[in-house]
Amino acid sequence: GECANKFCVWSSQRIRAVQTAASLQECSTHIEYWKVLDDIDVVSGICEGLTYDDFQTRYPKQFAERENDKYHFRYPSGESYEDLVSRLEPVIMELERQSNILVISHQVCSYLFTRCPVSTE
């Protein structure tokens, strides 16, 4: 169908976001794929494929560190919530200068964009 108000899409490079962005091509002026919009990287390295229970069982010291300070805890070979905030800050600043932008990202990124409290569970 015809779209009355075209907009620009900024999308994460992760597959779910790319698929969502592709479905909006007809209504967007253009789509930009930004790696900085990808979800927090917690699955790199030794944590890849682990549930929180697995993580607690296999790496009790790191699990305790995470429980003590979730915001600053950096997953081995991954990133912390603090890292994510630093990564997204330039995007947020650029958004403030733009209009008609639809951002397709991930849950924790959305919390940061809307300044909602981040659940670090």
mmCIF file with all atom_site columns, C-alpha atoms in Angstrom:
data_model
loop_
_atom_site.group_PDB
_atom_site.id
_atom_site.type_symbol
_atom_site.label_atom_id
_atom_site.label_alt_id
_atom_site.label_comp_id
_atom_site.label_asym_id
_atom_site.label_entity_id
_atom_site.label_seq_id
_atom_site.pdbx_PDB_ins_code
_atom_site.Cartn_x
_atom_site.Cartn_y
_atom_site.Cartn_z
_atom_site.occupancy
_atom_site.B_iso_or_equiv
_atom_site.pdbx_formal_charge
_atom_site.auth_seq_id
_atom_site.auth_comp_id
_atom_site.auth_asym_id
_atom_site.auth_atom_id
_atom_site.pdbx_PDB_model_num
ATOM 1   C CA . GLY A 1 1   ? 0.000  0.000   0.000  1.00 0.00 ? 1   GLY A CA 1
ATOM 2   C CA . GLU A 1 2   ? 0.860  3.687   -0.275 1.00 0.00 ? 2   GLU A CA 1
ATOM 3   C CA . CYS A 1 3   ? 2.603  5.289   2.714  1.00 0.00 ? 3   CYS A CA 1
ATOM 4   C CA . ALA A 1 4   ? 1.652  8.868   3.545  1.00 0.00 ? 4   ALA A CA 1
ATOM 5   C CA . ASN A 1 5   ? 4.733  9.727   5.631  1.00 0.00 ? 5   ASN A CA 1
ATOM 6   C CA . LYS A 1 6   ? 8.015  8.150   4.616  1.00 0.00 ? 6   LYS A CA 1
ATOM 7   C CA . PHE A 1 7   ? 10.681 7.670   7.264  1.00 0.00 ? 7   PHE A CA 1
ATOM 8   C CA . CYS A 1 8   ? 14.268 6.493   7.574  1.00 0.00 ? 8   CYS A CA 1
ATOM 9   C CA . VAL A 1 9   ? 14.985 3.160   9.274  1.00 0.00 ? 9   VAL A CA 1
ATOM 10  C CA . TRP A 1 10  ? 18.069 2.553   11.373 1.00 0.00 ? 10  TRP A CA 1
ATOM 11  C CA . SER A 1 11  ? 18.417 -1.162  12.061 1.00 0.00 ? 11  SER A CA 1
ATOM 12  C CA . SER A 1 12  ? 20.631 -3.503  13.987 1.00 0.00 ? 12  SER A CA 1
ATOM 13  C CA . GLN A 1 13  ? 22.605 -5.914  11.815 1.00 0.00 ? 13  GLN A CA 1
ATOM 14  C CA . ARG A 1 14  ? 21.214 -8.957  13.643 1.00 0.00 ? 14  ARG A CA 1
ATOM 15  C CA . ILE A 1 15  ? 18.979 -11.182 11.524 1.00 0.00 ? 15  ILE A CA 1
ATOM 16  C CA . ARG A 1 16  ? 15.676 -10.500 13.343 1.00 0.00 ? 16  ARG A CA 1
ATOM 17  C CA . ALA A 1 17  ? 16.126 -6.749  12.998 1.00 0.00 ? 17  ALA A CA 1
ATOM 18  C CA . VAL A 1 18  ? 17.217 -7.010  9.348  1.00 0.00 ? 18  VAL A CA 1
ATOM 19  C CA . GLN A 1 19  ? 14.104 -9.054  8.554  1.00 0.00 ? 19  GLN A CA 1
ATOM 20  C CA . THR A 1 20  ? 11.878 -6.499  10.299 1.00 0.00 ? 20  THR A CA 1
ATOM 21  C CA . ALA A 1 21  ? 13.552 -3.609  8.473  1.00 0.00 ? 21  ALA A CA 1
ATOM 22  C CA . ALA A 1 22  ? 13.154 -5.352  5.119  1.00 0.00 ? 22  ALA A CA 1
ATOM 23  C CA . SER A 1 23  ? 9.403  -5.573  5.678  1.00 0.00 ? 23  SER A CA 1
ATOM 24  C CA . LEU A 1 24  ? 9.314  -1.763  5.929  1.00 0.00 ? 24  LEU A CA 1
ATOM 25  C CA . GLN A 1 25  ? 11.131 -0.964  2.677  1.00 0.00 ? 25  GLN A CA 1
ATOM 26  C CA . GLU A 1 26  ? 7.999  0.269   0.956  1.00 0.00 ? 26  GLU A CA 1
ATOM 27  C CA . CYS A 1 27  ? 7.337  2.892   3.645  1.00 0.00 ? 27  CYS A CA 1
ATOM 28  C CA . SER A 1 28  ? 10.899 4.022   4.281  1.00 0.00 ? 28  SER A CA 1
ATOM 29  C CA . THR A 1 29  ? 13.059 6.515   2.425  1.00 0.00 ? 29  THR A CA 1
ATOM 30  C CA . HIS A 1 30  ? 16.049 4.280   3.100  1.00 0.00 ? 30  HIS A CA 1
ATOM 31  C CA . ILE A 1 31  ? 17.367 1.712   5.563  1.00 0.00 ? 31  ILE A CA 1
ATOM 32  C CA . GLU A 1 32  ? 20.699 1.970   7.335  1.00 0.00 ? 32  GLU A CA 1
ATOM 33  C CA . TYR A 1 33  ? 22.199 -1.032  9.141  1.00 0.00 ? 33  TYR A CA 1
ATOM 34  C CA . TRP A 1 34  ? 24.234 -0.071  12.201 1.00 0.00 ? 34  TRP A CA 1
ATOM 35  C CA . LYS A 1 35  ? 26.376 -2.601  14.084 1.00 0.00 ? 35  LYS A CA 1
ATOM 36  C CA . VAL A 1 36  ? 26.229 -0.340  17.159 1.00 0.00 ? 36  VAL A CA 1
ATOM 37  C CA . LEU A 1 37  ? 22.480 -1.111  17.378 1.00 0.00 ? 37  LEU A CA 1
ATOM 38  C CA . ASP A 1 38  ? 23.157 -4.829  17.871 1.00 0.00 ? 38  ASP A CA 1
ATOM 39  C CA . ASP A 1 39  ? 22.089 -6.401  21.161 1.00 0.00 ? 39  ASP A CA 1
ATOM 40  C CA . ILE A 1 40  ? 24.451 -6.528  24.137 1.00 0.00 ? 40  ILE A CA 1
ATOM 41  C CA . ASP A 1 41  ? 27.199 -9.035  23.446 1.00 0.00 ? 41  ASP A CA 1
ATOM 42  C CA . VAL A 1 42  ? 26.998 -11.570 26.253 1.00 0.00 ? 42  VAL A CA 1
ATOM 43  C CA . VAL A 1 43  ? 27.343 -14.754 24.255 1.00 0.00 ? 43  VAL A CA 1
ATOM 44  C CA . SER A 1 44  ? 30.871 -14.382 22.962 1.00 0.00 ? 44  SER A CA 1
ATOM 45  C CA . GLY A 1 45  ? 33.596 -16.679 24.105 1.00 0.00 ? 45  GLY A CA 1
ATOM 46  C CA . ILE A 1 46  ? 33.051 -18.983 27.053 1.00 0.00 ? 46  ILE A CA 1
ATOM 47  C CA . CYS A 1 47  ? 29.390 -17.973 27.580 1.00 0.00 ? 47  CYS A CA 1
ATOM 48  C CA . GLU A 1 48  ? 28.161 -18.812 24.095 1.00 0.00 ? 48  GLU A CA 1
ATOM 49  C CA . GLY A 1 49  ? 25.047 -20.958 24.276 1.00 0.00 ? 49  GLY A CA 1
ATOM 50  C CA . LEU A 1 50  ? 24.911 -21.034 28.088 1.00 0.00 ? 50  LEU A CA 1
ATOM 51  C CA . THR A 1 51  ? 21.784 -20.372 30.137 1.00 0.00 ? 51  THR A CA 1
ATOM 52  C CA . TYR A 1 52  ? 22.157 -18.328 33.331 1.00 0.00 ? 52  TYR A CA 1
ATOM 53  C CA . ASP A 1 53  ? 21.925 -21.603 35.290 1.00 0.00 ? 53  ASP A CA 1
ATOM 54  C CA . ASP A 1 54  ? 24.752 -23.089 33.189 1.00 0.00 ? 54  ASP A CA 1
ATOM 55  C CA . PHE A 1 55  ? 26.779 -19.904 33.667 1.00 0.00 ? 55  PHE A CA 1
ATOM 56  C CA . GLN A 1 56  ? 26.274 -20.086 37.446 1.00 0.00 ? 56  GLN A CA 1
ATOM 57  C CA . THR A 1 57  ? 27.263 -23.763 37.572 1.00 0.00 ? 57  THR A CA 1
ATOM 58  C CA . ARG A 1 58  ? 30.334 -23.542 35.326 1.00 0.00 ? 58  ARG A CA 1
ATOM 59  C CA . TYR A 1 59  ? 31.604 -20.111 36.353 1.00 0.00 ? 59  TYR A CA 1
ATOM 60  C CA . PRO A 1 60  ? 30.464 -19.442 39.939 1.00 0.00 ? 60  PRO A CA 1
ATOM 61  C CA . LYS A 1 61  ? 33.073 -16.704 40.544 1.00 0.00 ? 61  LYS A CA 1
ATOM 62  C CA . GLN A 1 62  ? 32.023 -14.733 37.447 1.00 0.00 ? 62  GLN A CA 1
ATOM 63  C CA . PHE A 1 63  ? 28.351 -15.325 38.249 1.00 0.00 ? 63  PHE A CA 1
ATOM 64  C CA . ALA A 1 64  ? 28.874 -13.866 41.744 1.00 0.00 ? 64  ALA A CA 1
ATOM 65  C CA . GLU A 1 65  ? 30.694 -10.863 40.245 1.00 0.00 ? 65  GLU A CA 1
ATOM 66  C CA . ARG A 1 66  ? 27.750 -10.281 37.898 1.00 0.00 ? 66  ARG A CA 1
ATOM 67  C CA . GLU A 1 67  ? 25.259 -10.541 40.769 1.00 0.00 ? 67  GLU A CA 1
ATOM 68  C CA . ASN A 1 68  ? 27.289 -8.012  42.761 1.00 0.00 ? 68  ASN A CA 1
ATOM 69  C CA . ASP A 1 69  ? 27.492 -5.378  39.979 1.00 0.00 ? 69  ASP A CA 1
ATOM 70  C CA . LYS A 1 70  ? 25.444 -6.173  36.870 1.00 0.00 ? 70  LYS A CA 1
ATOM 71  C CA . TYR A 1 71  ? 25.993 -2.772  35.276 1.00 0.00 ? 71  TYR A CA 1
ATOM 72  C CA . HIS A 1 72  ? 29.797 -3.025  35.252 1.00 0.00 ? 72  HIS A CA 1
ATOM 73  C CA . PHE A 1 73  ? 30.157 -6.794  34.892 1.00 0.00 ? 73  PHE A CA 1
ATOM 74  C CA . ARG A 1 74  ? 31.734 -7.674  31.554 1.00 0.00 ? 74  ARG A CA 1
ATOM 75  C CA . TYR A 1 75  ? 31.081 -11.150 30.234 1.00 0.00 ? 75  TYR A CA 1
ATOM 76  C CA . PRO A 1 76  ? 34.314 -12.953 29.297 1.00 0.00 ? 76  PRO A CA 1
ATOM 77  C CA . SER A 1 77  ? 35.013 -11.905 25.678 1.00 0.00 ? 77  SER A CA 1
ATOM 78  C CA . GLY A 1 78  ? 31.724 -9.954  25.746 1.00 0.00 ? 78  GLY A CA 1
ATOM 79  C CA . GLU A 1 79  ? 30.577 -6.565  26.985 1.00 0.00 ? 79  GLU A CA 1
ATOM 80  C CA . SER A 1 80  ? 28.984 -4.966  30.027 1.00 0.00 ? 80  SER A CA 1
ATOM 81  C CA . TYR A 1 81  ? 25.871 -2.806  30.216 1.00 0.00 ? 81  TYR A CA 1
ATOM 82  C CA . GLU A 1 82  ? 28.280 0.091   30.730 1.00 0.00 ? 82  GLU A CA 1
ATOM 83  C CA . ASP A 1 83  ? 29.983 -0.819  27.427 1.00 0.00 ? 83  ASP A CA 1
ATOM 84  C CA . LEU A 1 84  ? 26.594 -0.905  25.723 1.00 0.00 ? 84  LEU A CA 1
ATOM 85  C CA . VAL A 1 85  ? 25.697 2.560   27.019 1.00 0.00 ? 85  VAL A CA 1
ATOM 86  C CA . SER A 1 86  ? 28.999 3.909   25.671 1.00 0.00 ? 86  SER A CA 1
ATOM 87  C CA . ARG A 1 87  ? 28.388 2.211   22.334 1.00 0.00 ? 87  ARG A CA 1
ATOM 88  C CA . LEU A 1 88  ? 24.876 3.650   21.975 1.00 0.00 ? 88  LEU A CA 1
ATOM 89  C CA . GLU A 1 89  ? 25.584 7.185   23.179 1.00 0.00 ? 89  GLU A CA 1
ATOM 90  C CA . PRO A 1 90  ? 26.600 8.539   19.726 1.00 0.00 ? 90  PRO A CA 1
ATOM 91  C CA . VAL A 1 91  ? 23.471 7.005   18.175 1.00 0.00 ? 91  VAL A CA 1
ATOM 92  C CA . ILE A 1 92  ? 21.273 8.664   20.785 1.00 0.00 ? 92  ILE A CA 1
ATOM 93  C CA . MET A 1 93  ? 22.982 12.004  20.170 1.00 0.00 ? 93  MET A CA 1
ATOM 94  C CA . GLU A 1 94  ? 22.453 11.652  16.418 1.00 0.00 ? 94  GLU A CA 1
ATOM 95  C CA . LEU A 1 95  ? 18.795 10.721  16.927 1.00 0.00 ? 95  LEU A CA 1
ATOM 96  C CA . GLU A 1 96  ? 18.285 13.990  18.776 1.00 0.00 ? 96  GLU A CA 1
ATOM 97  C CA . ARG A 1 97  ? 19.371 15.851  15.613 1.00 0.00 ? 97  ARG A CA 1
ATOM 98  C CA . GLN A 1 98  ? 17.151 13.892  13.237 1.00 0.00 ? 98  GLN A CA 1
ATOM 99  C CA . SER A 1 99  ? 13.444 13.437  12.612 1.00 0.00 ? 99  SER A CA 1
ATOM 100 C CA . ASN A 1 100 ? 11.303 10.626  11.218 1.00 0.00 ? 100 ASN A CA 1
ATOM 101 C CA . ILE A 1 101 ? 13.677 7.851   12.254 1.00 0.00 ? 101 ILE A CA 1
ATOM 102 C CA . LEU A 1 102 ? 12.483 4.368   13.168 1.00 0.00 ? 102 LEU A CA 1
ATOM 103 C CA . VAL A 1 103 ? 15.077 2.432   15.165 1.00 0.00 ? 103 VAL A CA 1
ATOM 104 C CA . ILE A 1 104 ? 14.916 -1.361  15.046 1.00 0.00 ? 104 ILE A CA 1
ATOM 105 C CA . SER A 1 105 ? 17.098 -2.827  17.739 1.00 0.00 ? 105 SER A CA 1
ATOM 106 C CA . HIS A 1 106 ? 16.847 -5.086  20.780 1.00 0.00 ? 106 HIS A CA 1
ATOM 107 C CA . GLN A 1 107 ? 15.280 -5.015  24.237 1.00 0.00 ? 107 GLN A CA 1
ATOM 108 C CA . VAL A 1 108 ? 18.125 -3.598  26.300 1.00 0.00 ? 108 VAL A CA 1
ATOM 109 C CA . CYS A 1 109 ? 18.941 -1.037  23.593 1.00 0.00 ? 109 CYS A CA 1
ATOM 110 C CA . SER A 1 110 ? 15.300 0.074   23.547 1.00 0.00 ? 110 SER A CA 1
ATOM 111 C CA . TYR A 1 111 ? 15.380 0.572   27.303 1.00 0.00 ? 111 TYR A CA 1
ATOM 112 C CA . LEU A 1 112 ? 18.377 2.849   26.907 1.00 0.00 ? 112 LEU A CA 1
ATOM 113 C CA . PHE A 1 113 ? 16.760 4.848   24.087 1.00 0.00 ? 113 PHE A CA 1
ATOM 114 C CA . THR A 1 114 ? 13.636 5.477   26.129 1.00 0.00 ? 114 THR A CA 1
ATOM 115 C CA . ARG A 1 115 ? 15.541 5.983   29.384 1.00 0.00 ? 115 ARG A CA 1
ATOM 116 C CA . CYS A 1 116 ? 13.484 3.255   31.041 1.00 0.00 ? 116 CYS A CA 1
ATOM 117 C CA . PRO A 1 117 ? 15.168 1.372   33.864 1.00 0.00 ? 117 PRO A CA 1
ATOM 118 C CA . VAL A 1 118 ? 17.169 -1.555  32.550 1.00 0.00 ? 118 VAL A CA 1
ATOM 119 C CA . SER A 1 119 ? 16.391 -4.901  34.099 1.00 0.00 ? 119 SER A CA 1
ATOM 120 C CA . THR A 1 120 ? 19.697 -6.685  34.419 1.00 0.00 ? 120 THR A CA 1
ATOM 121 C CA . GLU A 1 121 ? 18.211 -10.079 35.239 1.00 0.00 ? 121 GLU A CA 1
#
